[in-house]
C-alpha positions as a LaTeX table, in Angstrom:
\begin{tabular}{lrrr}
\hline
Residue & $x$ (\AA) & $y$ (\AA) & $z$ (\AA) \\
\hline
Unk1 & 104.45 & 71.63 & 119.25 \\
Unk2 & 107.92 & 70.85 & 117.89 \\
Unk3 & 110.99 & 72.94 & 117.05 \\
Unk4 & 109.82 & 73.52 & 113.49 \\
Unk5 & 106.57 & 74.98 & 114.78 \\
Unk6 & 108.54 & 77.42 & 116.91 \\
Unk7 & 110.51 & 78.39 & 113.82 \\
Unk8 & 107.30 & 79.02 & 111.90 \\
Unk9 & 105.93 & 81.43 & 114.52 \\
Unk10 & 109.34 & 82.86 & 115.51 \\
Unk11 & 108.76 & 86.40 & 114.06 \\
Unk12 & 105.62 & 87.16 & 116.13 \\
Unk13 & 107.16 & 85.34 & 119.13 \\
Unk14 & 110.25 & 87.54 & 118.88 \\
Unk15 & 108.10 & 90.66 & 118.66 \\
Unk16 & 106.04 & 89.64 & 121.70 \\
Unk17 & 109.25 & 88.91 & 123.62 \\
Unk18 & 110.53 & 92.37 & 122.68 \\
Unk19 & 107.34 & 93.94 & 124.03 \\
Unk20 & 107.77 & 92.11 & 127.34 \\
Unk21 & 111.46 & 93.09 & 127.48 \\
Unk22 & 110.64 & 96.76 & 126.96 \\
Unk23 & 108.13 & 96.69 & 129.82 \\
Unk24 & 110.60 & 94.91 & 132.14 \\
Unk25 & 113.45 & 97.32 & 131.29 \\
Unk26 & 111.10 & 100.21 & 132.01 \\
Unk27 & 110.63 & 98.82 & 135.53 \\
Unk28 & 114.38 & 98.57 & 136.10 \\
Unk29 & 115.66 & 101.87 & 134.74 \\
Unk30 & 114.69 & 105.52 & 134.50 \\
Unk31 & 116.65 & 106.07 & 131.29 \\
Unk32 & 113.70 & 106.70 & 129.03 \\
Unk33 & 115.86 & 107.15 & 125.97 \\
Unk34 & 116.93 & 103.52 & 126.36 \\
Unk35 & 113.37 & 102.35 & 125.69 \\
Unk36 & 113.22 & 104.01 & 122.29 \\
Unk37 & 116.56 & 102.49 & 121.27 \\
Unk38 & 115.61 & 99.04 & 122.58 \\
Unk39 & 112.20 & 99.10 & 120.88 \\
Unk40 & 113.75 & 100.10 & 117.56 \\
Unk41 & 116.86 & 97.91 & 117.57 \\
Unk42 & 114.90 & 94.93 & 118.90 \\
Unk43 & 112.81 & 94.91 & 115.72 \\
Unk44 & 115.88 & 93.51 & 113.95 \\
Unk45 & 115.09 & 90.08 & 115.47 \\
Unk46 & 111.61 & 89.55 & 113.95 \\
Unk47 & 112.80 & 91.20 & 110.72 \\
Unk48 & 115.77 & 88.80 & 110.49 \\
Unk49 & 113.58 & 85.77 & 111.22 \\
Unk50 & 111.10 & 86.87 & 108.55 \\
Unk51 & 113.97 & 87.30 & 106.09 \\
Unk52 & 115.17 & 83.78 & 106.98 \\
Unk53 & 111.73 & 82.41 & 106.15 \\
Unk54 & 111.72 & 84.30 & 102.84 \\
Unk55 & 115.11 & 82.77 & 102.02 \\
Unk56 & 113.77 & 79.29 & 102.83 \\
Unk57 & 110.79 & 79.81 & 100.55 \\
Unk58 & 112.95 & 81.17 & 97.74 \\
Unk59 & 115.55 & 78.42 & 98.08 \\
Unk60 & 113.01 & 75.59 & 98.12 \\
Unk61 & 110.80 & 77.10 & 95.43 \\
Unk62 & 107.77 & 76.36 & 97.61 \\
Unk63 & 104.80 & 78.69 & 97.93 \\
Unk64 & 104.39 & 77.96 & 101.65 \\
Unk65 & 106.55 & 76.64 & 104.46 \\
Unk66 & 105.22 & 73.23 & 105.45 \\
Unk67 & 106.16 & 70.21 & 107.51 \\
Unk68 & 104.39 & 66.94 & 108.15 \\
Unk69 & 102.79 & 66.82 & 111.59 \\
Unk70 & 103.06 & 70.56 & 112.19 \\
Unk71 & 100.48 & 71.92 & 114.61 \\
Unk72 & 101.01 & 75.56 & 113.60 \\
Unk73 & 100.18 & 74.94 & 109.96 \\
Unk74 & 96.62 & 73.97 & 110.89 \\
Unk75 & 96.00 & 77.57 & 111.92 \\
Unk76 & 98.64 & 79.71 & 110.17 \\
Unk77 & 99.96 & 79.96 & 106.62 \\
Unk78 & 103.60 & 81.04 & 106.49 \\
Unk79 & 103.92 & 82.13 & 102.87 \\
Unk80 & 105.12 & 85.04 & 100.77 \\
Unk81 & 101.81 & 86.82 & 101.27 \\
Unk82 & 102.06 & 86.88 & 105.06 \\
Unk83 & 105.79 & 87.68 & 104.98 \\
Unk84 & 105.15 & 90.67 & 102.70 \\
Unk85 & 102.88 & 92.12 & 105.37 \\
Unk86 & 105.32 & 91.17 & 108.13 \\
Unk87 & 107.89 & 93.51 & 106.63 \\
Unk88 & 105.30 & 96.24 & 106.03 \\
Unk89 & 104.12 & 96.08 & 109.66 \\
Unk90 & 107.67 & 96.01 & 111.05 \\
Unk91 & 108.69 & 98.97 & 108.90 \\
Unk92 & 105.69 & 100.96 & 110.10 \\
Unk93 & 106.19 & 100.20 & 113.79 \\
Unk94 & 109.93 & 100.92 & 113.54 \\
Unk95 & 109.42 & 104.35 & 112.02 \\
Unk96 & 106.62 & 105.17 & 114.49 \\
Unk97 & 108.92 & 104.25 & 117.41 \\
Unk98 & 111.58 & 106.63 & 116.09 \\
Unk99 & 109.16 & 109.50 & 115.55 \\
Unk100 & 107.79 & 109.04 & 119.07 \\
Unk101 & 111.12 & 110.12 & 120.60 \\
Unk102 & 110.05 & 113.71 & 121.28 \\
Unk103 & 106.35 & 113.00 & 121.79 \\
Unk104 & 106.71 & 110.49 & 124.63 \\
Unk105 & 108.56 & 112.96 & 126.81 \\
Unk106 & 105.16 & 114.22 & 127.92 \\
Unk107 & 104.36 & 110.75 & 129.33 \\
Unk108 & 107.61 & 110.04 & 131.15 \\
Unk109 & 106.21 & 107.42 & 133.54 \\
Unk110 & 104.34 & 105.47 & 130.87 \\
Unk111 & 106.84 & 105.16 & 128.04 \\
Unk112 & 107.41 & 101.45 & 128.62 \\
Unk113 & 103.69 & 100.74 & 128.45 \\
Unk114 & 103.34 & 102.93 & 125.36 \\
Unk115 & 105.95 & 101.05 & 123.35 \\
Unk116 & 105.01 & 97.67 & 124.84 \\
Unk117 & 101.36 & 98.01 & 123.84 \\
Unk118 & 102.31 & 99.10 & 120.33 \\
Unk119 & 104.61 & 96.10 & 119.91 \\
Unk120 & 101.94 & 93.72 & 121.24 \\
Unk121 & 99.42 & 95.12 & 118.76 \\
Unk122 & 101.94 & 94.59 & 115.96 \\
Unk123 & 102.34 & 90.99 & 117.16 \\
Unk124 & 98.61 & 90.49 & 116.70 \\
Unk125 & 98.82 & 91.97 & 113.21 \\
Unk126 & 101.62 & 89.57 & 112.21 \\
Unk127 & 99.52 & 86.63 & 113.39 \\
Unk128 & 96.47 & 88.03 & 111.65 \\
Unk129 & 98.05 & 88.22 & 108.20 \\
Unk130 & 99.07 & 84.54 & 108.50 \\
Unk131 & 95.81 & 83.17 & 109.90 \\
Unk132 & 94.00 & 80.60 & 107.77 \\
Unk133 & 91.46 & 79.54 & 110.40 \\
Unk134 & 88.53 & 81.57 & 111.75 \\
Unk135 & 89.19 & 81.19 & 115.49 \\
Unk136 & 92.83 & 82.14 & 115.03 \\
Unk137 & 91.71 & 85.20 & 113.07 \\
Unk138 & 89.39 & 86.27 & 115.86 \\
Unk139 & 92.04 & 85.88 & 118.57 \\
Unk140 & 94.61 & 87.75 & 116.46 \\
Unk141 & 92.09 & 90.54 & 115.82 \\
Unk142 & 91.51 & 90.95 & 119.56 \\
Unk143 & 95.26 & 90.97 & 120.24 \\
Unk144 & 95.52 & 93.71 & 117.63 \\
Unk145 & 92.59 & 95.79 & 118.84 \\
Unk146 & 92.80 & 95.75 & 122.65 \\
Unk147 & 96.29 & 97.30 & 122.93 \\
Unk148 & 95.22 & 99.99 & 120.45 \\
Unk149 & 92.17 & 100.79 & 122.60 \\
Unk150 & 94.47 & 101.24 & 125.61 \\
Unk151 & 96.81 & 103.44 & 123.58 \\
Unk152 & 93.91 & 105.58 & 122.38 \\
Unk153 & 93.07 & 106.42 & 126.01 \\
Unk154 & 96.70 & 107.04 & 126.98 \\
Unk155 & 96.69 & 110.82 & 127.33 \\
Unk156 & 95.40 & 112.35 & 130.60 \\
Unk157 & 92.51 & 114.30 & 129.11 \\
Unk158 & 88.85 & 113.85 & 128.29 \\
Unk159 & 89.23 & 113.57 & 124.52 \\
Unk160 & 91.72 & 110.72 & 124.83 \\
Unk161 & 89.50 & 108.86 & 127.30 \\
Unk162 & 86.55 & 109.32 & 124.96 \\
Unk163 & 88.62 & 108.04 & 122.05 \\
Unk164 & 89.64 & 104.91 & 123.94 \\
Unk165 & 86.10 & 104.22 & 125.13 \\
Unk166 & 84.56 & 104.61 & 121.65 \\
Unk167 & 87.25 & 102.45 & 120.09 \\
Unk168 & 86.73 & 99.73 & 122.69 \\
Unk169 & 82.91 & 99.68 & 122.67 \\
Unk170 & 82.43 & 99.88 & 118.90 \\
Unk171 & 85.24 & 97.37 & 118.42 \\
Unk172 & 83.53 & 94.97 & 120.82 \\
Unk173 & 80.22 & 95.28 & 118.96 \\
Unk174 & 81.84 & 94.67 & 115.58 \\
Unk175 & 83.78 & 91.70 & 116.97 \\
Unk176 & 80.57 & 90.17 & 118.34 \\
Unk177 & 78.85 & 90.44 & 114.96 \\
Unk178 & 81.90 & 89.05 & 113.20 \\
Unk179 & 82.06 & 86.13 & 115.63 \\
Unk180 & 78.39 & 85.35 & 114.95 \\
Unk181 & 79.14 & 85.34 & 111.22 \\
Unk182 & 82.02 & 82.92 & 111.84 \\
Unk183 & 79.66 & 80.68 & 113.85 \\
Unk184 & 77.23 & 80.63 & 110.92 \\
Unk185 & 80.01 & 79.69 & 108.51 \\
Unk186 & 81.08 & 76.88 & 110.83 \\
Unk187 & 77.50 & 75.68 & 111.08 \\
Unk188 & 77.14 & 75.55 & 107.29 \\
Unk189 & 80.52 & 74.00 & 106.47 \\
Unk190 & 81.54 & 72.07 & 109.59 \\
Unk191 & 85.00 & 73.64 & 109.58 \\
Unk192 & 86.84 & 76.81 & 110.54 \\
Unk193 & 89.75 & 76.35 & 108.10 \\
Unk194 & 89.57 & 78.44 & 104.95 \\
Unk195 & 90.53 & 75.66 & 102.54 \\
Unk196 & 87.95 & 73.28 & 104.04 \\
Unk197 & 85.32 & 76.05 & 104.02 \\
Unk198 & 86.04 & 76.64 & 100.33 \\
Unk199 & 85.67 & 72.92 & 99.56 \\
Unk200 & 82.38 & 72.68 & 101.47 \\
Unk201 & 80.96 & 75.80 & 99.84 \\
Unk202 & 81.97 & 74.55 & 96.41 \\
Unk203 & 80.35 & 71.16 & 96.97 \\
Unk204 & 77.24 & 72.71 & 98.49 \\
Unk205 & 76.86 & 75.20 & 95.66 \\
Unk206 & 77.02 & 72.36 & 93.15 \\
Unk207 & 74.55 & 70.15 & 95.00 \\
Unk208 & 72.28 & 72.84 & 96.45 \\
Unk209 & 72.66 & 71.17 & 99.83 \\
Unk210 & 72.88 & 74.03 & 102.28 \\
Unk211 & 70.14 & 73.71 & 104.89 \\
Unk212 & 69.10 & 77.35 & 104.94 \\
Unk213 & 69.87 & 78.31 & 101.35 \\
Unk214 & 72.18 & 80.97 & 99.93 \\
Unk215 & 70.53 & 83.82 & 101.82 \\
Unk216 & 71.85 & 82.39 & 105.09 \\
Unk217 & 75.36 & 82.28 & 103.66 \\
Unk218 & 74.90 & 85.85 & 102.51 \\
Unk219 & 73.95 & 86.80 & 106.08 \\
Unk220 & 77.17 & 85.24 & 107.37 \\
Unk221 & 79.23 & 87.16 & 104.80 \\
Unk222 & 77.47 & 90.42 & 105.71 \\
Unk223 & 78.21 & 89.88 & 109.41 \\
Unk224 & 81.86 & 89.20 & 108.60 \\
Unk225 & 81.99 & 92.36 & 106.53 \\
Unk226 & 80.66 & 94.37 & 109.48 \\
Unk227 & 83.57 & 93.21 & 111.60 \\
Unk228 & 86.09 & 93.66 & 108.82 \\
Unk229 & 84.65 & 97.07 & 107.96 \\
Unk230 & 85.46 & 98.34 & 111.45 \\
Unk231 & 89.07 & 97.19 & 111.11 \\
Unk232 & 89.36 & 98.69 & 107.61 \\
Unk233 & 87.79 & 102.05 & 108.63 \\
Unk234 & 85.24 & 101.66 & 105.85 \\
Unk235 & 81.87 & 103.44 & 105.77 \\
Unk236 & 79.32 & 102.99 & 107.27 \\
Unk237 & 81.43 & 101.49 & 110.08 \\
Unk238 & 83.68 & 104.55 & 110.44 \\
Unk239 & 81.86 & 106.33 & 113.29 \\
Unk240 & 84.78 & 105.76 & 115.67 \\
Unk241 & 87.45 & 107.10 & 113.32 \\
Unk242 & 87.30 & 110.93 & 113.68 \\
Unk243 & 87.07 & 110.94 & 117.47 \\
Unk244 & 89.87 & 108.40 & 117.87 \\
Unk245 & 92.10 & 110.23 & 115.40 \\
Unk246 & 91.51 & 113.53 & 117.18 \\
Unk247 & 91.84 & 112.37 & 120.79 \\
Unk248 & 94.45 & 109.60 & 120.69 \\
Unk249 & 98.23 & 110.17 & 120.83 \\
Unk250 & 99.37 & 111.17 & 117.35 \\
Unk251 & 102.10 & 108.49 & 116.97 \\
Unk252 & 99.51 & 105.85 & 117.87 \\
Unk253 & 97.17 & 107.30 & 115.24 \\
Unk254 & 99.94 & 107.10 & 112.65 \\
Unk255 & 100.48 & 103.44 & 113.50 \\
Unk256 & 96.74 & 102.69 & 113.54 \\
Unk257 & 96.13 & 104.40 & 110.21 \\
Unk258 & 98.58 & 102.23 & 108.25 \\
Unk259 & 99.56 & 99.01 & 110.06 \\
Unk260 & 96.07 & 98.12 & 111.30 \\
Unk261 & 94.57 & 98.92 & 107.89 \\
Unk262 & 97.20 & 96.80 & 106.12 \\
Unk263 & 96.53 & 93.81 & 108.40 \\
Unk264 & 92.77 & 94.18 & 107.95 \\
Unk265 & 92.99 & 94.19 & 104.15 \\
Unk266 & 95.39 & 91.23 & 104.24 \\
Unk267 & 92.75 & 89.36 & 106.25 \\
Unk268 & 89.96 & 90.32 & 103.85 \\
Unk269 & 91.98 & 89.21 & 100.81 \\
Unk270 & 92.84 & 85.86 & 102.36 \\
Unk271 & 89.30 & 85.16 & 103.59 \\
Unk272 & 87.44 & 86.14 & 100.42 \\
Unk273 & 90.05 & 85.01 & 97.90 \\
Unk274 & 90.57 & 81.56 & 99.48 \\
Unk275 & 87.55 & 80.85 & 101.68 \\
Unk276 & 84.66 & 82.31 & 99.68 \\
Unk277 & 85.97 & 82.39 & 96.11 \\
Unk278 & 84.08 & 79.18 & 95.39 \\
Unk279 & 80.76 & 80.98 & 95.83 \\
Unk280 & 81.20 & 83.13 & 92.74 \\
Unk281 & 77.99 & 85.00 & 91.95 \\
Unk282 & 77.37 & 88.65 & 92.65 \\
Unk283 & 78.34 & 88.94 & 96.33 \\
Unk284 & 81.26 & 91.17 & 95.29 \\
Unk285 & 78.63 & 93.88 & 94.72 \\
Unk286 & 78.62 & 94.32 & 98.52 \\
Unk287 & 82.29 & 95.25 & 98.38 \\
Unk288 & 81.69 & 97.64 & 95.51 \\
Unk289 & 78.90 & 99.33 & 97.47 \\
Unk290 & 81.16 & 99.73 & 100.51 \\
Unk291 & 83.88 & 101.16 & 98.28 \\
Unk292 & 81.61 & 103.81 & 96.73 \\
Unk293 & 80.13 & 104.76 & 100.11 \\
Unk294 & 83.54 & 104.99 & 101.81 \\
Unk295 & 85.07 & 107.14 & 99.08 \\
Unk296 & 82.13 & 109.52 & 98.99 \\
Unk297 & 81.48 & 109.87 & 102.72 \\
Unk298 & 85.17 & 110.17 & 103.58 \\
Unk299 & 85.95 & 112.89 & 101.06 \\
Unk300 & 82.78 & 114.96 & 101.47 \\
Unk301 & 82.92 & 115.07 & 105.28 \\
Unk302 & 86.67 & 115.79 & 105.26 \\
Unk303 & 85.99 & 119.07 & 103.46 \\
Unk304 & 84.24 & 120.50 & 106.53 \\
Unk305 & 87.00 & 119.61 & 109.03 \\
Unk306 & 89.12 & 122.26 & 110.72 \\
Unk307 & 91.19 & 119.87 & 112.84 \\
Unk308 & 93.92 & 118.26 & 110.77 \\
Unk309 & 93.76 & 114.92 & 112.62 \\
Unk310 & 89.99 & 114.68 & 112.12 \\
Unk311 & 90.53 & 115.55 & 108.48 \\
Unk312 & 92.97 & 112.66 & 108.17 \\
Unk313 & 90.45 & 110.45 & 109.93 \\
Unk314 & 87.95 & 110.98 & 107.15 \\
Unk315 & 90.77 & 110.79 & 104.63 \\
Unk316 & 91.57 & 107.25 & 105.78 \\
Unk317 & 87.89 & 106.34 & 105.30 \\
Unk318 & 88.15 & 107.56 & 101.70 \\
Unk319 & 91.33 & 105.57 & 101.08 \\
Unk320 & 89.66 & 102.46 & 102.50 \\
Unk321 & 87.16 & 102.98 & 99.69 \\
Unk322 & 89.90 & 103.15 & 97.04 \\
Unk323 & 91.39 & 99.93 & 98.43 \\
Unk324 & 87.99 & 98.25 & 98.39 \\
Unk325 & 87.81 & 98.97 & 94.67 \\
Unk326 & 90.80 & 96.65 & 94.29 \\
Unk327 & 89.27 & 94.03 & 96.60 \\
Unk328 & 86.00 & 94.15 & 94.65 \\
Unk329 & 88.02 & 93.67 & 91.47 \\
Unk330 & 89.52 & 90.53 & 93.03 \\
Unk331 & 86.07 & 89.20 & 93.84 \\
Unk332 & 84.51 & 89.97 & 90.48 \\
Unk333 & 87.38 & 88.72 & 88.31 \\
Unk334 & 86.57 & 85.71 & 86.17 \\
Unk335 & 90.13 & 84.32 & 86.03 \\
Unk336 & 93.02 & 83.69 & 88.38 \\
Unk337 & 95.11 & 86.70 & 87.44 \\
Unk338 & 96.89 & 88.38 & 90.35 \\
Unk339 & 96.63 & 91.93 & 89.03 \\
Unk340 & 93.73 & 92.80 & 91.35 \\
Unk341 & 95.18 & 91.63 & 94.68 \\
Unk342 & 98.70 & 92.82 & 93.81 \\
Unk343 & 97.30 & 96.31 & 93.16 \\
Unk344 & 95.85 & 96.27 & 96.69 \\
Unk345 & 99.22 & 95.31 & 98.19 \\
Unk346 & 101.01 & 98.02 & 96.23 \\
Unk347 & 98.39 & 100.59 & 97.24 \\
Unk348 & 98.78 & 99.64 & 100.91 \\
Unk349 & 102.55 & 100.08 & 100.68 \\
Unk350 & 102.31 & 103.45 & 98.93 \\
Unk351 & 99.60 & 104.61 & 101.35 \\
Unk352 & 101.77 & 103.58 & 104.29 \\
Unk353 & 104.64 & 105.74 & 103.03 \\
Unk354 & 102.39 & 108.74 & 102.31 \\
Unk355 & 100.33 & 108.61 & 105.50 \\
Unk356 & 103.37 & 108.05 & 107.73 \\
Unk357 & 105.09 & 111.02 & 106.12 \\
Unk358 & 102.06 & 113.21 & 106.78 \\
Unk359 & 101.56 & 112.06 & 110.35 \\
Unk360 & 105.25 & 112.32 & 111.21 \\
Unk361 & 105.20 & 115.96 & 110.16 \\
Unk362 & 101.98 & 116.47 & 112.16 \\
Unk363 & 103.60 & 114.85 & 115.22 \\
Unk364 & 106.54 & 117.26 & 115.03 \\
Unk365 & 104.47 & 120.38 & 114.39 \\
Unk366 & 101.64 & 119.59 & 116.79 \\
Unk367 & 104.06 & 118.69 & 119.57 \\
Unk368 & 105.64 & 122.14 & 119.34 \\
Unk369 & 102.62 & 124.38 & 118.75 \\
Unk370 & 100.24 & 122.34 & 120.98 \\
Unk371 & 97.48 & 122.54 & 118.41 \\
Unk372 & 96.03 & 120.41 & 115.63 \\
Unk373 & 93.91 & 123.15 & 114.09 \\
Unk374 & 94.67 & 123.72 & 110.42 \\
Unk375 & 94.60 & 127.51 & 110.94 \\
Unk376 & 97.54 & 127.23 & 113.37 \\
Unk377 & 99.67 & 125.81 & 110.54 \\
Unk378 & 99.71 & 129.27 & 108.92 \\
Unk379 & 103.09 & 130.15 & 107.41 \\
Unk380 & 104.65 & 126.91 & 108.61 \\
Unk381 & 107.03 & 126.90 & 105.65 \\
Unk382 & 108.85 & 129.86 & 107.25 \\
Unk383 & 109.01 & 128.26 & 110.70 \\
Unk384 & 109.82 & 124.68 & 109.65 \\
Unk385 & 110.69 & 124.44 & 105.93 \\
Unk386 & 111.58 & 120.73 & 105.99 \\
Unk387 & 108.42 & 119.73 & 107.84 \\
Unk388 & 106.18 & 121.89 & 105.65 \\
Unk389 & 107.68 & 120.56 & 102.41 \\
Unk390 & 107.43 & 116.91 & 103.47 \\
Unk391 & 103.84 & 117.39 & 104.66 \\
Unk392 & 102.97 & 119.09 & 101.36 \\
Unk393 & 104.53 & 116.21 & 99.43 \\
Unk394 & 102.51 & 113.70 & 101.45 \\
Unk395 & 99.31 & 115.64 & 100.78 \\
Unk396 & 100.07 & 115.70 & 97.06 \\
Unk397 & 100.60 & 111.95 & 97.22 \\
Unk398 & 97.30 & 111.37 & 98.98 \\
Unk399 & 95.52 & 113.21 & 96.17 \\
Unk400 & 97.14 & 110.74 & 93.80 \\
Unk401 & 99.45 & 113.02 & 91.83 \\
Unk402 & 102.91 & 112.21 & 90.42 \\
Unk403 & 105.75 & 111.73 & 91.23 \\
Unk404 & 104.48 & 109.76 & 94.21 \\
Unk405 & 103.66 & 106.10 & 94.79 \\
Unk406 & 99.93 & 106.64 & 95.25 \\
Unk407 & 99.71 & 108.04 & 91.71 \\
Unk408 & 100.67 & 104.63 & 90.31 \\
Unk409 & 98.76 & 102.82 & 93.05 \\
Unk410 & 95.47 & 104.42 & 92.04 \\
Unk411 & 96.16 & 103.66 & 88.39 \\
Unk412 & 96.79 & 99.99 & 89.22 \\
Unk413 & 93.69 & 99.68 & 91.41 \\
Unk414 & 91.42 & 101.38 & 88.87 \\
Unk415 & 92.92 & 99.37 & 85.99 \\
Unk416 & 92.30 & 96.13 & 87.89 \\
Unk417 & 88.65 & 97.14 & 88.30 \\
Unk418 & 88.22 & 98.02 & 84.63 \\
Unk419 & 89.91 & 94.77 & 83.52 \\
Unk420 & 87.11 & 92.75 & 85.15 \\
Unk421 & 84.85 & 93.78 & 82.30 \\
Unk422 & 81.95 & 94.52 & 84.66 \\
Unk423 & 80.03 & 97.71 & 83.89 \\
Unk424 & 79.43 & 98.29 & 87.61 \\
Unk425 & 83.19 & 98.25 & 88.21 \\
Unk426 & 83.64 & 100.86 & 85.48 \\
Unk427 & 81.14 & 103.11 & 87.25 \\
Unk428 & 83.00 & 102.47 & 90.50 \\
Unk429 & 86.20 & 103.69 & 88.89 \\
Unk430 & 84.42 & 106.84 & 87.71 \\
Unk431 & 83.24 & 107.45 & 91.28 \\
Unk432 & 86.81 & 106.93 & 92.46 \\
Unk433 & 88.23 & 109.44 & 89.99 \\
Unk434 & 85.61 & 112.04 & 90.91 \\
Unk435 & 86.34 & 111.52 & 94.59 \\
Unk436 & 90.06 & 111.93 & 93.97 \\
Unk437 & 89.33 & 115.32 & 92.43 \\
Unk438 & 87.13 & 116.25 & 95.40 \\
Unk439 & 89.88 & 115.28 & 97.84 \\
Unk440 & 92.23 & 117.79 & 96.24 \\
Unk441 & 90.23 & 120.60 & 97.86 \\
Unk442 & 90.92 & 119.77 & 101.48 \\
Unk443 & 94.47 & 118.51 & 100.90 \\
Unk444 & 95.47 & 121.63 & 98.94 \\
Unk445 & 93.80 & 123.82 & 101.56 \\
Unk446 & 96.40 & 122.69 & 104.10 \\
Unk447 & 99.20 & 123.43 & 101.65 \\
Unk448 & 97.75 & 126.88 & 101.01 \\
Unk449 & 97.67 & 127.63 & 104.75 \\
Unk450 & 101.27 & 126.52 & 105.23 \\
Unk451 & 102.77 & 128.28 & 102.21 \\
Unk452 & 100.63 & 131.36 & 101.51 \\
Unk453 & 99.30 & 132.62 & 104.84 \\
Unk454 & 101.16 & 134.79 & 107.33 \\
Unk455 & 102.65 & 132.94 & 110.32 \\
Unk456 & 100.81 & 133.37 & 113.62 \\
Unk457 & 104.09 & 132.96 & 115.54 \\
Unk458 & 107.69 & 133.32 & 114.48 \\
Unk459 & 109.60 & 130.79 & 116.60 \\
Unk460 & 111.19 & 127.90 & 114.75 \\
Unk461 & 109.74 & 124.40 & 114.92 \\
Unk462 & 112.46 & 121.76 & 115.26 \\
Unk463 & 112.64 & 118.04 & 115.89 \\
Unk464 & 115.33 & 115.68 & 117.19 \\
Unk465 & 117.48 & 113.68 & 114.80 \\
Unk466 & 115.59 & 110.34 & 115.23 \\
Unk467 & 112.38 & 112.09 & 114.25 \\
Unk468 & 114.04 & 113.68 & 111.22 \\
Unk469 & 115.49 & 110.30 & 110.22 \\
Unk470 & 112.06 & 108.64 & 110.38 \\
Unk471 & 110.47 & 111.48 & 108.42 \\
Unk472 & 113.27 & 111.38 & 105.83 \\
Unk473 & 112.96 & 107.61 & 105.33 \\
Unk474 & 109.18 & 107.81 & 104.91 \\
Unk475 & 109.53 & 110.68 & 102.43 \\
Unk476 & 112.17 & 108.85 & 100.40 \\
Unk477 & 109.95 & 105.76 & 100.26 \\
Unk478 & 107.07 & 107.95 & 99.11 \\
Unk479 & 109.10 & 109.33 & 96.21 \\
Unk480 & 110.86 & 106.06 & 95.39 \\
Unk481 & 107.56 & 104.24 & 94.91 \\
Unk482 & 106.57 & 106.97 & 92.46 \\
Unk483 & 109.84 & 106.88 & 90.51 \\
Unk484 & 110.52 & 103.13 & 90.51 \\
Unk485 & 107.27 & 101.29 & 91.32 \\
Unk486 & 108.01 & 98.08 & 89.46 \\
Unk487 & 110.28 & 96.59 & 92.14 \\
Unk488 & 107.58 & 96.64 & 94.80 \\
Unk489 & 104.86 & 95.70 & 92.35 \\
Unk490 & 106.86 & 92.62 & 91.40 \\
Unk491 & 107.17 & 91.67 & 95.06 \\
Unk492 & 103.41 & 92.19 & 95.49 \\
Unk493 & 102.66 & 89.93 & 92.51 \\
Unk494 & 104.88 & 87.19 & 93.93 \\
Unk495 & 103.17 & 87.55 & 97.30 \\
Unk496 & 99.60 & 87.23 & 95.98 \\
Unk497 & 100.46 & 84.30 & 93.71 \\
Unk498 & 99.99 & 82.22 & 96.87 \\
Unk499 & 96.33 & 83.21 & 97.03 \\
Unk500 & 95.82 & 82.19 & 93.42 \\
Unk501 & 97.44 & 78.81 & 94.08 \\
Unk502 & 100.70 & 79.74 & 92.38 \\
\hline
\end{tabular}
């Protein structure tokens, strides 16, 4: 490994070093407020290094940073696609660190571990979005998942322990199946690199030379989808979601719901767009089936929830379905247009802003009233007007109504599906629209409780200034993406041009 290799992996290295520094500082000082500031300010290093790499790409006009003899480039692709997700992950973890200021006071002795584990998981995500080789993907997935399992079990109660145990066990099972699928792919193609896999699949499809036929390849893809489905929170692999969302620390859930999902979909786009695009055929129907099932199961089960965190657990399953509509559109497209994948990137960004806004308000309210029951949010607009209004705006966004980013995101995703010209994709869009209408019931129910019902208590609900700053930034991003979406959509199109060979 040479100096250029270190430069290529400098953003995740800087983030891992920050995680270690936070843990060491926690051992040396009892000033817990210092950990929040260090965790937040330290993110400037990986952000600056990522910006440096963007500048190098822009200045050279290249689609990917490359150097002859580089060891890193055999396993990672440092391109605009991975850097787009670097910034998305860093923004999410930075805002979650800020909003954790009040929440972590209940875990005074474990604050260093809390922030350290979150930063280590983010390191795994940054490696994951760059991975172009199957073994690297698997290692990055484990680095992402294991710290999150520890965070899920962080609180000293039975529900948190149950959440951590379910997340760990089901995650291990999905990882084992995914690893078996990777082994099958390696056996068929003789390589673990995506570009070499694509070349082998293309040659084999033309010559009909695969030893076990296309059904064996289909089995490998199905096994990969099982592992990816767990990471994406897609049905029918969502059984861990409601219990983890209910029992885990709320800031960790906010981070899990957006950053982990973004990394998972980045992985799926890279694997299927580069590695398996040569297969063609109808395998994208699997993705369409997962999309329809996720949207329907997530929205219908969310209606019956009385705990707001469980409700958001099923909500994230539904939104995984909407995102899978865009991924299926990528798979079923007959040309190299980037409209499909760019719609997925824009949706992920808009969903990150909306879900973080909602969860930040839930962190503030739940931390003060010690309850996550929707009924206990009665009359919250009188007790915490700012929190109630921002939460209501986030709920409106999650329905997909203007003037929010998810309104345009859903339009882009559904338009990408319709543009494929496949009748099945048109039906998938109809299912998506119907599910969006269904989701309005449980989202608007929370707004009704907050604005129209009589408060149970009268004391004010307040938050510290870092929490208000994080909530304000997330809310502004939510509105900005609805008012001026073209800036981010342009960045998304430039990012996915790498996948299309541009």
